[in-house]
Amino acid sequence: MLLALQSLAAYGSPTLRWGADPSGGAPYVYADPANPQTYTGFDYEFAEALARQMRMNAEFVPTDWESIVASLNRREFDVIINGFEPTEDRAREMLFSKPYYLFRLQLTVRKDNNLISSLQDCKTSGKSVGTLVNCAASRLLENGGYIVKGYQDPVGAYQDLELGRVDAVLMDVAAEMFYARRNPSLKPAGKPFHTGAYVVGIRKSDSLLASRINTAIDSLADNGTTERIFRKWQLWDDEQLKLRTKGAETYDMTSRTFNWTEGLIKLLKAAAVTVFLAFGAMIIAVILGIPLALGQSKGGRITRTLCTVYIEFFRGTPVLVQLLFLYFGLPVVGITLPGWLTAIVGLGLNYAAYESQVYRTAFQAVPERQWQVAYSLGMRPFKAFRRIIFPQAFRIALPPMTNDFVALFKDTSTAFAIAVWELATAYRELANATQSYLGIGLIVCLYYLAMSLPLAHYAHRLERKLQRKSTGILTSGTEQ
Amino acid sequence: MITISGIGKTVGATPLLSNVSMEFPAGKILGVIGPSGNGKTTLLLCISGLLPFDRGSITIGVTSITAEESSLRSEKIWQFRRQSGIVFQHLHLFPHLTVLGNITEAPVHVSGKPKAVAEKEALALLEKLGIGQHRNKYPEELSGGEQQRVAILRAIAMNPEVLLLDEPTSALDPIRSGDVRNLLQDFAATGHTVVIVSHSVRFLRGFADYLAFMGKSELIEMNRTQQLLENPQDERTREFLHHSEMN
């Protein structure tokens, strides 16, 4: 019954399914703070108006900004309405409507920073600039040879600016107004610059839809609907009047060229970061796991409870959430770690919980009599542990530890969430730049395999070597 | 010299040791006999300082511990543990160390003896027992009898006042057992005390200087080996000896 009604409605007036990323998406599209079940924003209102003008029903499909073009081409929705800028590289794989809004870019710095008043200052003094990944600003920065740090949403970018993890942030004025203008610890650096355009993104095969959308955009501009919407969001300026005069609008178009050699080198650098993260985190996990295991199996009641709480907390919550917590939550209490260190510490703390369980099982597998023999030979607990118990437990623990290390290796990919430029982040960025998810994906997989296979191989060899020692598979003496 | 005065241990409602007292001179071998499950091994663990007891006290040479001290991790208990060396029934050699490593581990890392000296001494003992060629092998590459000799040497290497052996006959290698007997007798002859817990009267006959018979959790009687075997005072001792002779 419901289904029948739905299809009838769809037949009666067709649906315009439009995609946008609502996370950190204000004032474009975002969850209405007054009523979190619904969305609001100027793009939300514009999409509704556009659909109405075309005698269609608007249906909002939340998506991910970075891969929004790929999602469009996968037919998850029909059009992109998300402060979407036309770029030369995008033009190869999709159609753009005519502009419905002309935007500018604004550079923001910390209040106490008097050294940066333009983008050029960032370049000459080698300061890092944060921006949203895969947008006009990021293309501008990449082509200009700046030190760029890509973010998934403006919130993270401005927060890192406040915390000093990045020196400046370049963002569309709309986002800058909403997220930075009222922040007392930040200030605009210089005047807005670069005139860009927001357009509707359409699949290459939908040229009929494109012309219908263009007609509707003209009508909305002529009948004042567009002005009403952007005035409401305090984003209207005289620049927009150019859009009413057909053909008079001029805007700057950014582009991105992809150089395969450069891309592969970038991937190699990202792979090195991945290795660094994995080893750093494993060292923390391996060392911290020992006191946790001992505390849980041999400690007093309070120690035991504390260790158990730690272990269950880190095993029972997702590592991604833990990283976000460390990166964005800890600064609240005054601890600000850079992204790479957060990733190492976070993954290390998480895997320490797992390692402690590996150790605990391994320690328990060493007979109690081994402790007793050591004690009767005059060893104190610490020496007995270090010289007698630990080497035996290590041999038992090695195979599961190897497994964990390979898993940790792959889990370094969660660091993309806190803007660390490791292999998974590089994959997303480069695949977006080239729209070659398959080709770059295969290369990235090869990189991961090139790192994890030797690791597994060496661990296996070490295991066999240790095993020979105890089981005598290697018959060193033949005199028996 | 070992002095045990009135020690007792109870786990739950089960008495493992009830008021056991004995005095035993240095330089001699004592065999502790009796049916399984009658507290022989418990007594051995208490003498070694590894198992706390509830009542009484134990003195080895000039070091002694009381029941209270036996359950505390105090400096005293560590000192007391140094007085004895123990060879468990299942030996429990260190599987990650070679034969030489097993024997020299404690002299080098506890007493601080130079490694070369410790190895030279260990090798001399290994040669004496005819297993010098196995010095670089790992325990699992050895036969049961060879493993036992290594375990004894590991305990002797720390030169304890008292050497404690739990059921050594289960691992003895008959061809070589003469060597082990000689080793233990030589060790006792240099002023040490050897205590052997065994259910095998045959093994202890003509080897142990004294025999102690343990009934249910208590010491029934103790005497010179020959006297105890030929003229047992207690009915329970007589019955046990009668049974073990038939085996």
XYZ file of C-alpha atoms in Angstrom:
727
model
C 0.000 0.000 0.000
C 2.693 2.416 1.095
C 4.845 1.300 -1.773
C 2.015 1.867 -4.226
C 1.470 5.389 -2.890
C 5.143 6.152 -3.181
C 5.426 5.044 -6.759
C 2.229 6.943 -7.594
C 3.705 10.083 -6.081
C 6.903 9.566 -8.018
C 4.889 9.163 -11.191
C 2.732 12.197 -10.464
C 5.645 14.529 -9.924
C 9.172 13.295 -10.562
C 11.875 13.538 -7.937
C 15.086 15.543 -8.134
C 17.555 13.626 -5.972
C 20.345 15.964 -4.977
C 23.521 15.109 -3.043
C 25.482 17.166 -0.501
C 27.685 16.556 2.561
C 25.875 17.803 5.681
C 28.731 17.104 8.166
C 30.321 20.441 9.026
C 28.312 21.694 6.067
C 26.968 24.965 7.437
C 25.766 27.286 6.017
C 25.358 25.188 2.835
C 23.502 22.108 4.058
C 23.535 21.015 7.692
C 21.376 19.471 10.374
C 19.055 22.165 11.744
C 20.232 22.846 15.327
C 16.654 23.670 16.318
C 15.344 20.444 14.865
C 18.148 17.941 14.270
C 15.972 15.518 12.298
C 15.730 18.006 9.441
C 18.259 19.881 7.379
C 18.688 23.551 6.612
C 21.168 25.822 4.770
C 21.165 28.062 1.687
C 21.880 25.154 -0.645
C 19.050 23.234 0.988
C 16.652 26.095 0.323
C 18.033 26.635 -3.171
C 17.601 22.951 -4.043
C 14.002 23.046 -2.823
C 13.323 26.188 -4.875
C 15.019 24.723 -7.940
C 12.977 21.523 -7.813
C 9.758 23.478 -7.310
C 10.617 25.637 -10.309
C 11.070 22.443 -12.349
C 7.815 20.997 -10.959
C 9.711 18.226 -9.208
C 10.055 16.975 -5.630
C 13.436 17.589 -4.053
C 14.942 14.647 -2.232
C 18.126 15.243 -0.254
C 20.725 12.437 -0.294
C 23.477 12.957 2.334
C 26.882 11.965 0.965
C 30.600 12.461 1.505
C 32.175 15.631 0.124
C 35.497 14.213 -0.930
C 34.034 11.533 -3.173
C 30.922 13.436 -4.228
C 31.654 13.272 -7.989
C 32.226 9.523 -7.847
C 28.904 9.148 -5.987
C 27.113 11.209 -8.644
C 28.492 9.003 -11.368
C 27.509 5.914 -9.344
C 23.926 7.272 -9.598
C 23.448 7.634 -5.847
C 21.715 10.929 -6.721
C 21.003 12.955 -9.873
C 22.696 16.304 -9.163
C 25.218 17.899 -6.806
C 24.085 21.063 -5.020
C 26.746 21.690 -2.404
C 28.669 24.934 -3.029
C 30.067 22.966 -5.923
C 32.669 24.701 -8.070
C 33.286 24.024 -11.763
C 36.903 22.999 -12.394
C 38.659 22.036 -15.583
C 39.497 18.573 -14.325
C 35.886 17.936 -13.290
C 34.645 19.217 -16.656
C 36.090 16.087 -18.266
C 33.702 13.777 -16.482
C 30.549 15.785 -15.821
C 28.363 18.725 -16.841
C 27.958 22.009 -14.953
C 24.901 24.192 -14.855
C 25.292 27.942 -15.135
C 26.359 29.601 -11.847
C 23.692 30.360 -9.249
C 26.102 32.133 -6.882
C 29.493 33.854 -7.132
C 31.743 33.226 -4.142
C 35.089 34.539 -2.910
C 37.847 33.004 -0.807
C 39.013 34.280 2.579
C 42.266 33.523 4.380
C 42.042 33.236 8.176
C 44.830 33.266 10.779
C 45.106 33.287 14.569
C 44.418 36.618 16.237
C 48.017 37.011 17.442
C 49.505 36.362 14.008
C 50.750 39.572 12.420
C 53.082 37.961 9.926
C 50.492 36.600 7.508
C 48.262 39.023 5.657
C 48.049 37.259 2.300
C 48.516 33.853 0.709
C 51.848 35.033 -0.623
C 53.063 35.505 2.975
C 52.347 31.840 3.675
C 54.444 30.825 0.726
C 57.435 33.043 1.472
C 57.537 32.079 5.147
C 56.788 28.400 4.486
C 53.618 28.352 6.605
C 51.040 25.589 6.219
C 47.567 26.352 4.906
C 44.574 24.204 5.752
C 41.545 23.873 3.526
C 38.768 21.525 2.563
C 39.935 18.634 0.402
C 38.856 18.536 -3.231
C 37.584 22.103 -3.649
C 38.559 25.230 -5.595
C 40.733 26.487 -2.731
C 42.627 23.197 -2.457
C 43.319 23.228 -6.212
C 44.522 26.806 -6.003
C 46.897 25.944 -3.161
C 48.183 22.725 -4.709
C 48.917 24.383 -8.037
C 50.579 27.289 -6.259
C 52.985 24.993 -4.451
C 51.826 25.810 -0.906
C 52.155 23.506 2.101
C 48.576 22.214 2.135
C 46.767 20.292 4.826
C 43.471 18.829 3.627
C 40.438 18.556 5.927
C 37.168 16.701 5.638
C 35.147 19.642 6.982
C 35.682 23.298 8.000
C 35.209 22.567 11.716
C 38.369 20.462 11.900
C 40.348 22.970 9.848
C 39.491 25.994 12.013
C 39.958 24.006 15.205
C 43.460 22.981 14.131
C 44.148 26.615 13.283
C 43.153 27.636 16.806
C 45.349 24.884 18.276
C 48.323 25.859 16.138
C 48.391 22.599 14.162
C 48.120 24.677 10.978
C 49.135 28.326 10.364
C 46.310 29.608 8.158
C 43.025 28.374 6.676
C 41.674 29.240 3.237
C 37.939 28.725 2.795
C 34.952 30.006 0.842
C 33.591 33.164 2.470
C 30.288 31.433 3.237
C 31.989 28.812 5.393
C 34.435 31.344 6.823
C 31.545 33.581 7.928
C 29.800 30.775 9.672
C 32.719 28.995 11.321
C 35.486 31.599 11.819
C 34.153 35.160 11.751
C 32.700 35.030 15.244
C 35.614 33.113 16.771
C 37.477 35.606 18.998
C 40.823 33.832 18.660
C 40.815 34.026 14.842
C 40.873 36.902 12.374
C 40.667 37.364 8.606
C 44.006 37.949 6.870
C 43.583 40.364 4.016
C 40.511 40.892 1.842
C 38.483 38.215 0.084
C 39.927 37.299 -3.294
C 39.361 34.952 -6.270
C 35.854 34.977 -7.715
C 34.517 31.483 -8.092
C 31.089 30.120 -8.914
C 28.732 27.618 -7.351
C 27.026 25.458 -9.954
C 24.858 22.387 -10.062
C 26.818 19.264 -10.978
C 25.147 16.894 -13.443
C 26.129 13.587 -15.042
C 27.589 13.831 -18.542
C 24.764 11.750 -19.990
C 22.006 14.027 -18.602
C 22.268 16.951 -21.026
C 18.464 17.294 -21.158
C 18.301 17.674 -17.384
C 21.145 20.189 -17.597
C 19.275 22.484 -19.941
C 16.116 22.258 -17.815
C 18.156 23.194 -14.736
C 19.733 26.149 -16.550
C 16.298 27.471 -17.478
C 15.159 27.111 -13.876
C 18.277 28.884 -12.509
C 17.569 31.824 -14.841
C 13.974 31.970 -13.696
C 14.965 31.882 -9.987
C 17.450 34.708 -10.572
C 14.899 36.764 -12.537
C 11.995 36.330 -10.127
C 14.185 37.216 -7.117
C 14.047 33.823 -5.406
C 17.823 33.409 -5.447
C 18.329 36.881 -3.990
C 15.766 36.206 -1.244
C 17.521 33.003 -0.222
C 21.048 34.443 -0.137
C 19.921 37.647 1.557
C 18.383 35.517 4.269
C 21.788 33.901 4.831
C 23.540 37.294 4.626
C 25.527 36.191 1.615
C 24.054 38.562 -0.951
C 26.287 41.176 -2.575
C 26.127 43.270 -5.739
C 28.479 40.885 -7.480
C 25.524 38.500 -7.786
C 23.646 40.942 -10.039
C 25.968 39.932 -12.862
C 24.194 36.580 -12.871
C 20.951 38.240 -14.045
C 22.564 39.610 -17.184
C 22.947 36.592 -19.356
C 26.529 35.975 -20.369
C 27.951 38.779 -18.223
C 29.127 36.567 -15.401
C 32.835 35.944 -15.294
C 34.533 33.773 -12.778
C 37.904 32.125 -12.171
C 38.147 28.443 -12.828
C 40.669 26.334 -10.965
C 42.075 23.142 -12.299
C 44.194 20.246 -11.296
C 46.663 18.431 -13.462
C 47.776 15.007 -12.463
C 51.320 13.903 -12.979
C 51.716 10.164 -12.526
C 55.368 10.284 -11.456
C 54.567 12.912 -8.871
C 51.571 10.868 -7.764
C 53.636 7.743 -7.222
C 56.216 9.686 -5.222
C 53.410 11.144 -3.107
C 52.123 7.616 -2.484
C 55.608 6.473 -1.531
C 55.882 9.292 1.004
C 52.479 8.377 2.378
C 53.604 4.740 2.644
C 56.621 5.869 4.684
C 54.276 7.727 7.035
C 52.181 4.566 7.336
C 55.247 2.527 8.292
C 56.246 5.182 10.805
C 52.776 5.209 12.391
C 52.617 1.418 12.559
C 56.019 0.962 14.176
C 55.528 3.860 16.578
C 52.147 2.551 17.702
C 53.403 -1.038 18.008
C 56.285 0.018 20.248
C 53.836 1.735 22.595
C 51.444 -1.223 22.475
C 54.137 -3.832 23.116
C 55.617 -1.946 26.073
C 52.386 -0.722 27.661
C 50.813 -4.175 27.259
C 53.250 -5.698 29.786
C 52.235 -3.681 32.880
C 48.588 -4.030 31.841
C 48.867 -7.816 31.645
C 50.788 -8.058 34.915
C 48.412 -5.649 36.633
C 45.398 -7.603 35.500
C 46.710 -11.039 36.476
C 48.954 -10.323 39.478
C 47.937 -6.916 40.827
C 45.850 -6.095 43.876
C 42.129 -5.496 43.626
C 42.305 -1.833 42.656
C 45.111 -2.329 40.125
C 43.250 -5.269 38.651
C 40.019 -3.287 38.296
C 41.811 -0.306 36.727
C 43.582 -2.528 34.201
C 40.352 -4.323 33.331
C 38.512 -1.024 32.845
C 41.294 0.216 30.567
C 41.359 -2.973 28.522
C 37.594 -3.245 28.123
C 37.287 0.456 27.270
C 39.833 0.293 24.466
C 38.646 -3.057 23.150
C 35.006 -2.126 23.371
C 35.057 1.191 21.505
C 36.089 1.798 17.872
C 39.642 2.983 17.315
C 38.333 5.675 14.958
C 36.261 7.213 17.743
C 39.265 7.038 20.081
C 41.419 8.916 17.573
C 38.806 11.633 17.065
C 38.466 11.920 20.834
C 42.220 12.336 21.314
C 42.550 14.780 18.437
C 39.570 17.030 19.108
C 38.707 16.169 22.719
C 42.053 16.413 24.502
C 42.709 20.057 23.462
C 39.707 20.933 25.648
C 41.791 19.973 28.701
C 44.869 21.652 27.299
C 46.660 18.733 25.655
C 47.248 19.432 21.983
C 49.103 16.763 20.031
C 49.915 16.969 16.322
C 48.032 14.529 14.091
C 50.827 12.041 13.569
C 51.539 11.837 17.292
C 47.835 11.476 18.048
C 47.686 8.563 15.603
C 50.703 6.843 17.169
C 49.508 7.372 20.730
C 45.890 6.492 19.935
C 46.666 3.323 18.020
C 49.319 2.436 20.617
C 46.893 2.799 23.528
C 44.290 0.797 21.633
C 46.568 -2.054 20.656
C 48.135 -2.154 24.148
C 44.774 -3.481 25.331
C 44.952 -6.303 22.784
C 48.635 -7.031 23.452
C 47.963 -7.267 27.185
C 45.528 -10.103 26.528
C 48.042 -11.882 24.322
C 50.642 -11.577 27.083
C 48.255 -12.652 29.823
C 47.449 -15.869 27.997
C 51.134 -16.395 27.277
C 52.144 -15.824 30.915
C 49.483 -18.201 32.094
C 50.790 -20.843 29.707
C 54.156 -20.797 31.540
C 53.873 -23.277 34.453
C 53.816 -21.852 38.003
C 56.692 -24.239 38.811
C 58.994 -22.156 36.572
C 58.479 -19.230 38.967
C 59.150 -21.539 41.923
C 62.375 -22.903 40.431
C 63.539 -19.348 39.773
C 62.685 -18.290 43.348
C 64.507 -21.242 44.850
C 67.565 -20.336 42.756
C 67.527 -16.985 44.540
C 65.806 -14.821 41.921
C 63.484 -12.009 42.998
C 60.187 -11.644 41.102
C 61.468 -9.037 38.643
C 64.553 -11.015 37.715
C 62.576 -14.265 37.528
C 60.147 -12.557 35.185
C 62.794 -11.007 32.991
C 65.150 -13.965 32.720
C 62.874 -16.998 33.004
C 59.176 -16.249 32.455
C 59.322 -13.528 29.804
C 61.458 -15.411 27.247
C 59.121 -18.401 27.439
C 55.970 -16.291 27.257
C 57.390 -14.303 24.348
C 57.691 -17.427 22.260
C 54.040 -18.276 22.921
C 52.955 -14.692 22.266
C 54.840 -14.158 19.034
C 52.329 -15.604 16.516
C 49.311 -13.629 17.820
C 51.507 -10.516 18.122
C 52.440 -10.825 14.466
C 48.770 -10.993 13.567
C 48.076 -7.892 15.614
C 50.909 -6.007 13.994
C 49.614 -6.732 10.509
C 46.145 -5.638 11.674
C 47.621 -2.480 13.200
C 49.347 -1.797 9.931
C 46.020 -1.694 8.185
C 44.388 0.249 11.033
C 46.796 3.149 10.462
C 44.329 4.035 7.699
C 41.983 5.391 10.406
C 44.447 8.292 10.766
C 42.897 9.849 7.656
C 40.105 11.038 9.977
C 42.536 13.306 11.806
C 44.161 14.717 8.665
C 47.348 12.632 8.794
C 48.704 12.185 5.316
C 49.146 8.419 5.279
C 48.485 5.872 2.573
C 44.680 5.722 2.829
C 44.427 9.533 2.837
C 46.732 9.649 -0.167
C 44.543 7.102 -1.907
C 41.399 9.172 -1.410
C 43.066 12.374 -2.512
C 44.841 11.002 -5.550
C 41.905 8.879 -6.637
C 39.742 11.961 -6.435
C 42.213 13.967 -8.438
C 42.338 11.373 -11.188
C 38.930 9.742 -10.709
C 40.945 6.541 -11.067
C 39.763 4.668 -7.990
C 40.627 1.351 -9.608
C 44.138 2.104 -10.860
C 45.345 4.029 -7.820
C 43.522 1.549 -5.589
C 45.512 -1.340 -7.036
C 48.763 0.569 -6.548
C 47.857 1.376 -2.939
C 47.026 -2.290 -2.274
C 50.398 -3.256 -3.713
C 52.074 -0.779 -1.389
C 50.256 -2.270 1.625
C 51.138 -5.805 0.544
C 54.757 -4.828 -0.086
C 54.894 -3.782 3.554
C 52.822 -6.467 5.275
C 54.077 -9.549 3.404
C 57.770 -9.145 4.358
C 56.624 -8.481 7.906
C 54.650 -11.719 8.034
C 57.553 -13.543 6.432
C 60.136 -12.351 8.972
C 57.808 -13.018 11.880
C 57.284 -16.535 10.590
C 61.023 -17.092 10.336
C 61.610 -15.793 13.842
C 58.854 -18.086 15.112
C 60.448 -21.104 13.449
C 63.839 -20.197 14.843
C 62.503 -19.936 18.385
C 60.542 -23.137 17.995
C 63.578 -25.090 16.840
C 65.308 -24.063 20.026
C 62.705 -25.631 22.242
C 61.509 -28.643 20.295
C 64.815 -29.693 18.848
C 63.571 -29.962 15.256
C 67.019 -28.715 14.484
C 69.158 -31.626 15.646
C 72.337 -29.726 16.260
C 74.064 -32.669 17.855
C 74.381 -35.975 16.040
C 76.297 -37.773 18.744
C 73.195 -39.219 20.366
C 71.303 -29.126 59.562
C 67.524 -28.852 59.374
C 65.278 -28.352 62.387
C 61.557 -28.592 61.848
C 59.471 -27.779 64.895
C 55.798 -28.510 64.964
C 54.828 -27.267 61.531
C 51.241 -27.655 60.359
C 49.322 -26.728 57.249
C 45.619 -27.032 56.536
C 43.856 -26.254 53.265
C 40.121 -25.827 53.797
C 39.226 -28.605 56.236
C 41.959 -30.961 55.030
C 45.126 -31.149 57.107
C 48.167 -31.533 54.813
C 50.712 -31.474 57.641
C 49.919 -31.984 61.330
C 52.500 -31.004 63.919
C 55.542 -32.407 62.077
C 58.835 -32.100 63.962
C 62.234 -33.507 63.062
C 65.872 -32.678 63.353
C 68.343 -33.758 60.770
C 72.146 -33.412 60.610
C 74.187 -31.982 57.758
C 76.270 -34.268 55.581
C 73.612 -36.990 55.448
C 70.925 -38.213 53.062
C 67.356 -38.452 54.348
C 64.693 -40.445 52.543
C 61.047 -39.546 53.168
C 58.751 -42.449 52.363
C 55.065 -43.100 52.581
C 51.969 -43.595 50.407
C 51.087 -40.917 47.844
C 49.013 -37.976 49.042
C 50.260 -38.097 52.622
C 52.078 -34.771 52.716
C 55.583 -35.731 51.557
C 55.735 -33.183 48.741
C 54.013 -30.558 50.910
C 56.760 -31.005 53.518
C 59.414 -30.590 50.819
C 57.834 -27.360 49.530
C 57.624 -25.957 53.063
C 61.330 -26.695 53.666
C 62.138 -24.947 50.379
C 60.287 -21.824 51.519
C 58.020 -21.887 48.456
C 54.867 -22.919 50.325
C 53.577 -20.989 53.363
C 52.607 -23.054 56.427
C 50.225 -22.256 59.290
C 52.081 -23.283 62.443
C 55.602 -23.964 63.690
C 58.982 -22.988 62.294
C 61.795 -24.343 60.121
C 65.502 -23.707 60.617
C 68.206 -24.424 58.069
C 71.692 -23.741 59.408
C 71.424 -20.309 60.991
C 68.387 -19.119 58.984
C 64.886 -19.826 60.182
C 61.357 -18.820 59.334
C 58.186 -18.957 61.361
C 54.706 -19.690 60.065
C 53.937 -15.950 59.919
C 57.101 -15.188 57.972
C 56.485 -18.036 55.524
C 53.543 -16.216 53.950
C 55.121 -12.751 53.780
C 57.183 -11.515 50.877
C 59.841 -10.230 53.233
C 63.594 -10.108 52.899
C 63.727 -13.062 55.267
C 61.834 -15.440 53.017
C 64.110 -14.624 50.083
C 67.136 -15.363 52.282
C 65.531 -18.574 53.460
C 64.817 -19.760 49.931
C 68.504 -19.416 49.094
C 69.290 -22.093 51.717
C 67.807 -24.902 49.643
C 67.759 -26.105 46.074
C 64.831 -28.128 44.751
C 64.487 -30.706 41.982
C 60.817 -31.184 41.099
C 59.371 -34.490 39.977
C 58.804 -33.058 36.517
C 62.139 -31.216 36.667
C 60.933 -27.980 35.014
C 64.143 -27.154 33.240
C 64.163 -23.760 31.501
C 63.150 -24.692 27.948
C 64.583 -21.528 26.393
C 68.099 -22.138 27.720
C 70.703 -24.726 26.757
C 72.003 -27.308 29.215
C 74.882 -25.011 30.091
C 72.524 -22.025 30.271
C 70.220 -23.851 32.701
C 73.082 -24.594 35.074
C 74.905 -21.249 34.882
C 71.813 -18.952 34.845
C 71.606 -18.423 38.607
C 75.366 -18.414 39.431
C 75.911 -15.744 36.774
C 72.753 -13.644 37.168
C 72.066 -14.055 40.891
C 75.492 -14.589 42.468
C 77.346 -12.529 39.881
C 79.921 -15.203 39.126
C 81.889 -14.540 35.914
C 80.292 -16.462 33.071
C 83.507 -18.230 32.053
C 84.071 -19.517 35.590
C 80.472 -20.698 35.969
C 80.615 -22.492 32.622
C 83.892 -24.166 33.452
C 82.490 -25.470 36.734
C 79.274 -26.617 35.095
C 81.150 -28.375 32.340
C 83.307 -30.257 34.859
C 80.156 -31.576 36.564
C 78.536 -32.447 33.220
C 81.640 -34.387 32.178
C 81.620 -36.213 35.499
C 78.057 -37.364 34.772
C 79.002 -38.277 31.214
C 76.778 -35.724 29.459
C 79.357 -33.078 28.606
C 78.681 -33.530 24.899
C 75.095 -32.274 25.387
C 76.126 -28.905 26.838
C 74.749 -26.851 23.942
C 71.519 -28.799 23.517
C 68.093 -27.660 24.654
C 66.257 -29.659 27.371
C 63.746 -31.191 24.980
C 66.565 -32.795 23.026
C 67.596 -34.824 26.090
C 66.325 -38.110 27.534
C 64.504 -38.090 30.879
C 67.579 -39.284 32.753
C 69.791 -36.665 31.159
C 67.263 -33.962 31.960
C 67.214 -35.048 35.594
C 70.975 -34.786 35.891
C 70.830 -31.262 34.459
C 68.096 -30.321 36.954
C 70.190 -31.616 39.858
C 73.263 -29.750 38.622
C 71.168 -26.583 38.225
C 70.217 -26.791 41.919
C 73.705 -27.763 43.111
C 75.334 -24.913 41.161
C 74.027 -22.409 43.738
C 75.677 -24.446 46.517
C 72.608 -24.629 48.787
C 72.758 -25.968 52.348
C 70.004 -28.428 51.517
C 69.132 -30.252 48.314
C 65.516 -31.376 48.007
C 64.409 -34.005 45.465
C 60.791 -34.915 44.789
C 60.219 -38.443 43.470
C 63.478 -38.710 41.534
C 62.941 -42.374 40.639
C 60.257 -41.486 38.080
C 62.890 -39.967 35.792
C 65.898 -42.085 36.640
C 67.668 -43.675 33.817
C 68.740 -47.097 35.210
C 72.025 -47.318 33.298
C 73.224 -44.056 34.732
C 71.513 -43.996 38.119
C 74.796 -44.997 39.760
C 76.274 -41.698 38.633
C 73.392 -39.775 40.155
C 73.748 -41.658 43.442
C 77.452 -40.873 43.527
C 76.766 -37.216 42.754
C 74.251 -36.935 45.603
C 76.509 -38.826 48.015
C 79.462 -36.606 47.126
C 77.303 -33.532 47.632
C 76.175 -34.763 51.065
C 79.746 -35.667 51.976
C 80.809 -32.033 51.578
C 78.604 -31.016 54.502
C 75.252 -30.568 52.739
C 71.950 -32.147 53.546
C 70.011 -34.134 50.943
C 66.295 -34.839 51.375
C 64.683 -37.270 48.934
C 60.945 -37.838 48.827
C 60.115 -41.158 47.240
C 57.553 -43.909 47.373
C 60.250 -46.402 46.318
C 61.850 -48.074 49.302
C 64.074 -50.082 46.986
C 65.721 -46.907 45.641
C 66.497 -45.570 49.115
C 67.710 -48.801 50.675
C 71.480 -48.728 51.074
C 71.591 -45.139 49.804
C 69.763 -42.950 52.313
C 71.357 -42.645 55.753
C 67.998 -42.061 57.453
C 64.384 -42.798 56.553
C 61.293 -40.922 57.708
C 57.867 -42.496 57.258
C 54.924 -40.155 56.651
C 51.430 -41.403 57.417
C 48.340 -39.276 56.857
C 49.787 -35.737 57.155
C 52.025 -36.704 60.082
C 55.479 -38.044 60.721
C 55.017 -41.595 62.044
C 58.626 -42.482 62.699
C 62.194 -41.709 61.696
C 65.316 -43.790 62.113
C 68.557 -44.960 60.527
C 67.620 -46.644 57.245
C 68.584 -50.160 58.219
C 66.842 -49.944 61.601
C 63.651 -48.552 60.176
C 63.488 -51.190 57.450
C 64.339 -54.134 59.750
C 62.609 -53.042 62.910
C 59.722 -50.636 62.266
C 58.068 -49.468 65.485
C 54.642 -48.551 64.124
C 52.014 -50.850 62.667
C 51.407 -48.447 59.740
C 55.105 -48.454 58.832
C 55.184 -52.237 58.887
C 52.143 -52.447 56.648
C 53.590 -49.943 54.123
C 56.949 -51.753 53.992
C 55.205 -55.091 53.555
C 53.227 -53.718 50.573
C 56.177 -52.021 48.919
C 58.265 -55.191 49.177
C 55.611 -57.085 47.249
C 55.702 -54.491 44.443
